[in-house]
Tab-separated table of C-alpha atoms and ligand atoms in Angstrom:
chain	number	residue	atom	x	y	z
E	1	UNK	CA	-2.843	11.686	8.042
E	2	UNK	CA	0.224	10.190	6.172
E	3	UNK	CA	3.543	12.233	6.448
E	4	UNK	CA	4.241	11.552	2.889
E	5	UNK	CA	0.670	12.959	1.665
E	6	UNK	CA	0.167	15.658	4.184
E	7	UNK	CA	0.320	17.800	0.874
E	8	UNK	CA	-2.671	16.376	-0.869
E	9	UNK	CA	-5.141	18.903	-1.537
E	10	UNK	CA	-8.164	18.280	1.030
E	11	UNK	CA	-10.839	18.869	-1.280
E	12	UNK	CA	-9.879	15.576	-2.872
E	13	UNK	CA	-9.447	13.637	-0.150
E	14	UNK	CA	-12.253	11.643	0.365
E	15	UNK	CA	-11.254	8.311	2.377
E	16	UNK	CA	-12.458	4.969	1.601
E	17	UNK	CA	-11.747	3.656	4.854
E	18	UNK	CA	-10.609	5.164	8.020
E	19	UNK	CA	-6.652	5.986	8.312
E	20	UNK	CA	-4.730	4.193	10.893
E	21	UNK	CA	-3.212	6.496	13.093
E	22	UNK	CA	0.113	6.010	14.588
E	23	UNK	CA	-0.228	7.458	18.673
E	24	UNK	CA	2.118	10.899	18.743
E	25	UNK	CA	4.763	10.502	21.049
E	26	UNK	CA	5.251	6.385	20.383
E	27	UNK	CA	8.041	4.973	18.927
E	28	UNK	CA	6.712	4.074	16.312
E	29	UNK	CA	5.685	7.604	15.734
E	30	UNK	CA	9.433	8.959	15.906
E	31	UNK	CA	10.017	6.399	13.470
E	32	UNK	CA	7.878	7.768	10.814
E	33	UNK	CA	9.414	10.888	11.535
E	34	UNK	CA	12.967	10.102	11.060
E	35	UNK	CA	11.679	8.207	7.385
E	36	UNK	CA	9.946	11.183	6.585
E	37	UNK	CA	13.052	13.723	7.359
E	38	UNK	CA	14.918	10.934	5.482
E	39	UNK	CA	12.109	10.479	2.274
E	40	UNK	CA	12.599	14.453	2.178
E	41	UNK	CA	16.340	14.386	0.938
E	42	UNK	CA	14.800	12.303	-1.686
E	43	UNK	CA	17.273	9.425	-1.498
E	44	UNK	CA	14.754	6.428	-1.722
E	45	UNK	CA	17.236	3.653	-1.568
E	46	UNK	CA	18.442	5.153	2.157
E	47	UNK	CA	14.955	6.439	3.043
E	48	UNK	CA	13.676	2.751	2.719
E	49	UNK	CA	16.822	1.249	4.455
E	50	UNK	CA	16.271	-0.261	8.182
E	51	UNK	CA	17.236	2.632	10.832
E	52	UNK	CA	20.786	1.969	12.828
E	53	UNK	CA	18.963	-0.038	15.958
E	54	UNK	CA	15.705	-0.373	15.114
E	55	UNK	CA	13.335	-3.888	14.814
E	56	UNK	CA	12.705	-4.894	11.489
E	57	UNK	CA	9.269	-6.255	12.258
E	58	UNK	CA	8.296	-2.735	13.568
E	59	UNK	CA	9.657	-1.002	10.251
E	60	UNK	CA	7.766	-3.250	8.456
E	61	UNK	CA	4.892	-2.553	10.185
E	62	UNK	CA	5.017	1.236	10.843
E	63	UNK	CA	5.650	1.366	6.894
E	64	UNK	CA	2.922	-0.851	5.763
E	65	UNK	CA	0.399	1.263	7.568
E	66	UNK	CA	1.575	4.222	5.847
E	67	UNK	CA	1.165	2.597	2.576
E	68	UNK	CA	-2.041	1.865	3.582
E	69	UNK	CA	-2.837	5.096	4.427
E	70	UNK	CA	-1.832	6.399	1.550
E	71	UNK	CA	-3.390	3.921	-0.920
E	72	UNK	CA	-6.497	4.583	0.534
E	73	UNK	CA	-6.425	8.632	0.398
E	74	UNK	CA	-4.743	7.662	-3.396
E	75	UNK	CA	-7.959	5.469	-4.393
E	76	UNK	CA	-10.231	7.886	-2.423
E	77	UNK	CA	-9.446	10.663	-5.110
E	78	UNK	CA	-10.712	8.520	-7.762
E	79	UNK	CA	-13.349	6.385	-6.662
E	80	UNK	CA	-16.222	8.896	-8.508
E	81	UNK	CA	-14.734	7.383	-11.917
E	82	UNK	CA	-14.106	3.503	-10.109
E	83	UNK	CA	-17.445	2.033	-10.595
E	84	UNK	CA	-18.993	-0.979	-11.847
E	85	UNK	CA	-20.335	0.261	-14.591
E	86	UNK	CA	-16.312	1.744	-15.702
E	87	UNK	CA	-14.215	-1.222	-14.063
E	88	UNK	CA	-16.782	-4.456	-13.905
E	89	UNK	CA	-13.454	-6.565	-13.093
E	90	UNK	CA	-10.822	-5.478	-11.146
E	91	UNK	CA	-7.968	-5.723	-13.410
E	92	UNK	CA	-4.758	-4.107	-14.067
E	93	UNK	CA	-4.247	-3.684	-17.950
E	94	UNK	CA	-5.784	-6.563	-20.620
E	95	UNK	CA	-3.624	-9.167	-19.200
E	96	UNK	CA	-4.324	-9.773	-15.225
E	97	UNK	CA	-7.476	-9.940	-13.664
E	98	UNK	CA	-7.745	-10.402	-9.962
E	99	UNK	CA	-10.499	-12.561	-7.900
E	100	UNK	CA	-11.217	-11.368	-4.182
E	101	UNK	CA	-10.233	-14.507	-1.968
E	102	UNK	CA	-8.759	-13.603	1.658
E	103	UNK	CA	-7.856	-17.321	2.324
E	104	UNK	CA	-9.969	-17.802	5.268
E	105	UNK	CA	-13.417	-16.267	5.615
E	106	UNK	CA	-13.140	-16.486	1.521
E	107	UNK	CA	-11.804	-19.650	-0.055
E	108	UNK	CA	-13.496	-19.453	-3.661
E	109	UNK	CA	-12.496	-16.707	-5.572
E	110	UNK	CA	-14.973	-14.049	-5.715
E	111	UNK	CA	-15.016	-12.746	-9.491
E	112	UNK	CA	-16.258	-8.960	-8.923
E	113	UNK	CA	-16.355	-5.531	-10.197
E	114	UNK	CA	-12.918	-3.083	-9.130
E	115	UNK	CA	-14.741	-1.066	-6.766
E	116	UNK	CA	-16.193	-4.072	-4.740
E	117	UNK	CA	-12.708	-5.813	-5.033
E	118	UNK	CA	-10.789	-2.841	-3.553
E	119	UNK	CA	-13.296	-2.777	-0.932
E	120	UNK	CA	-12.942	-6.291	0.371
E	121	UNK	CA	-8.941	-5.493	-0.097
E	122	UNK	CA	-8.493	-2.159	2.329
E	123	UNK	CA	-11.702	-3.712	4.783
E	124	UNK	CA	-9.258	-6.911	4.698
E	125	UNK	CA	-6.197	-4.687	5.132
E	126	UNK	CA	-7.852	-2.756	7.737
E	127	UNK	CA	-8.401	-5.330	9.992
E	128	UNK	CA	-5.199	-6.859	9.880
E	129	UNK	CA	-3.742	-3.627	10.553
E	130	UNK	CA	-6.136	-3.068	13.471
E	131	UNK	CA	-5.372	-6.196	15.119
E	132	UNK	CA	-3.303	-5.858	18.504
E	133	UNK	CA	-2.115	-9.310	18.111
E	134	UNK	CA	-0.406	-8.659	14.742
E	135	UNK	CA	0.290	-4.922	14.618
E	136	UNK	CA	1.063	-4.496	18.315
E	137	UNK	CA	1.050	-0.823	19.177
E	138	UNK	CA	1.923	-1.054	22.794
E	139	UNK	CA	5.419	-1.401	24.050
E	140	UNK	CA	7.021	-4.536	24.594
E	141	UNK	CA	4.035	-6.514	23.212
E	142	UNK	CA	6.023	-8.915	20.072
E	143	UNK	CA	5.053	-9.062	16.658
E	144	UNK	CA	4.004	-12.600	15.637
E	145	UNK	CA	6.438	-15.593	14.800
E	146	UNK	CA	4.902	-14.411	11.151
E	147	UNK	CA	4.627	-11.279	11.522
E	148	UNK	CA	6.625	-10.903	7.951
E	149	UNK	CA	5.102	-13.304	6.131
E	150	UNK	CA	1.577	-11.107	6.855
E	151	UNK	CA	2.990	-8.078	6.003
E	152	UNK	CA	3.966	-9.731	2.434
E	153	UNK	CA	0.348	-10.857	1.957
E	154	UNK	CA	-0.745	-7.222	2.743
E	155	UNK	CA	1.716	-5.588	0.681
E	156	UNK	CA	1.111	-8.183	-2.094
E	157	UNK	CA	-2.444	-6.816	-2.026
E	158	UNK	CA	-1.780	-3.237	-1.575
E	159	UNK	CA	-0.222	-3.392	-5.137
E	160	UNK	CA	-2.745	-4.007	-7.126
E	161	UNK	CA	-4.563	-1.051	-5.608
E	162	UNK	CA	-1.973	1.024	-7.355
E	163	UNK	CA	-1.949	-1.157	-10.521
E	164	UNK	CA	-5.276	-0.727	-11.141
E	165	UNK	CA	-4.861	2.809	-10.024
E	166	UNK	CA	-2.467	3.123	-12.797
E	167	UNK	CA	-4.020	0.915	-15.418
E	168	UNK	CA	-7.146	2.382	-15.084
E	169	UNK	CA	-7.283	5.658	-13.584
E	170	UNK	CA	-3.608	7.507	-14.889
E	171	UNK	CA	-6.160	9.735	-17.245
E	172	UNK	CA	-8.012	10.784	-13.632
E	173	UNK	CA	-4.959	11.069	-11.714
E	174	UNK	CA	-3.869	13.623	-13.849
E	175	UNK	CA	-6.947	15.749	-14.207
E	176	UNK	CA	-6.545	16.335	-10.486
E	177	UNK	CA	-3.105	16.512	-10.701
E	178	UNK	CA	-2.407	14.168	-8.448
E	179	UNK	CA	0.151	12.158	-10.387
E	180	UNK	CA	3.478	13.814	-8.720
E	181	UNK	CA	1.841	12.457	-5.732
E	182	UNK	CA	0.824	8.668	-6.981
E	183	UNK	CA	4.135	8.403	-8.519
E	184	UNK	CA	6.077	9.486	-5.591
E	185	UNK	CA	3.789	7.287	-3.422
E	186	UNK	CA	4.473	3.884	-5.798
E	187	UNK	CA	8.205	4.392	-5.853
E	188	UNK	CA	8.713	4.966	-2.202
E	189	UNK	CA	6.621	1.715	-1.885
E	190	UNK	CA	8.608	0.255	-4.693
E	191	UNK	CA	11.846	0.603	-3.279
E	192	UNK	CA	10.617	-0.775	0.361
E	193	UNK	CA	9.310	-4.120	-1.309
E	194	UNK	CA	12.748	-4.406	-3.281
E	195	UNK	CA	14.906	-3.583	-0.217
E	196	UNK	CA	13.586	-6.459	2.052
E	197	UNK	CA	11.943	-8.570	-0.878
E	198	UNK	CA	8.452	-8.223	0.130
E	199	UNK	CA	6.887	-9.141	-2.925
E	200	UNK	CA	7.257	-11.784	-5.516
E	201	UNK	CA	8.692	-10.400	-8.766
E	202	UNK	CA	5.849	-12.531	-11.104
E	203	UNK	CA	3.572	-10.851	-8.952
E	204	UNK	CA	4.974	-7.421	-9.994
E	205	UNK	CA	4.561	-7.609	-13.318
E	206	UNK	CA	1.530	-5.777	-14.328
E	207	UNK	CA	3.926	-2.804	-13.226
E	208	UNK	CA	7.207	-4.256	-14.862
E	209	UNK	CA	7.759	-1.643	-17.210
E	210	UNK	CA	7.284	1.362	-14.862
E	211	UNK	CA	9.015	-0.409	-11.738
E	212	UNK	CA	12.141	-0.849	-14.188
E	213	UNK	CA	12.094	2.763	-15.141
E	214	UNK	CA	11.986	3.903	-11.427
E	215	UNK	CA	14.546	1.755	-10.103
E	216	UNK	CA	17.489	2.612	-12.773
V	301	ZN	ZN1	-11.426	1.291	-11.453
């Protein structure tokens, strides 16, 4: 369970994939602690901000996994109205349309409906996330040579989850309420990407308008 979304109500929580737990007692674990504690004064630019001694590649990763986490209990709450009938291409707004490719095990673009899109995204997540070699979760175990640049291809992805989210599913979000709770979520993750530049502005800008209201 996410720190961030420990407050979502449970009756809507309905998980497309399973959550990645971070190990109690870890480091990594006090980590998310201390960014919680911090997230809770609601300063995002110093929530966001690398801790006084600690590895970037494991704040990158112990943050990514949240994001993950809470993309996927985000997307969970409205994947009754996600459907291939509703969203035949995954899309965020009239003017981007994305193809699944994952660059290795799929090359050609695979034009297909939202839900099947965001399925091959968080199973693709997922398994990056669940690999030992690149999210090491034992200590003194390294993080890849490019460790970052696999993050930024994760992240990358991760955003379009929440631009669809928001392109196509505000109306839902709000009949549960959850919106307090997506827009919280996107800022936080907002503010992360901007601190260590984790994601290309161009491909940002299906959110451009929102992204420039949150960061002022
Ligand atoms: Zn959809």
């Amino acid at each position: 369970m996410s720190f961030f979304l420990s407050g979502l109500r449970a009756s809507n929580t309905k998980t497309v994939k399973h959550l990645k737990k971070i190990p109690e007692g870890s480091h990594q674990h006090d980590m998310m602690k201390h960014a919680a504690a911090t997230l809770g004064s609601g300063n995002l630019k110093l929530a966001v901000q690398l801790p006084d001694g600690e590895d970037l590649n494991e704040w990158i990763a112990v943050n990514t996994v949240d994001f993950f986490n809470q993309i996927n209990m985000l997307y969970g709450t409205i994947t009754a109205h996600c459907t291939t009938e509703s969203c035949p291409v995954m899309s965020a707004g009239p003017k981007y349309e994305y193809h699944w490719a994952d660059g290795t095990t799929v090359k050609k673009p695979i034009k297909c409906s939202a839900p099947k899109y965001i399925d091959y995204l968080m199973t693709w997540v997922q398994e990056q996330l669940d690999d030992e070699n690149i999210f090491p979760s034992k200590i003194g175990v390294s993080f890849p040579r490019n460790f970052i640049t696999i993050a930024k291809t994760i992240l990358k992805r991760l955003f379009r989850v929440y631009a669809h989210v928001y392109h196509a599913h505000f109306q839902h979000v709000i009949d549960l309420t959850e919106e307090a709770h997506l827009n919280t979520s996107f800022k936080h993750f907002i503010y992360f990407v901007h601190e260590f530049n984790l994601i290309e502005k161009r491909e940002l800008s299906p959110m451009q308008e929102l992204i420039e209201k949150m960061m002022r």
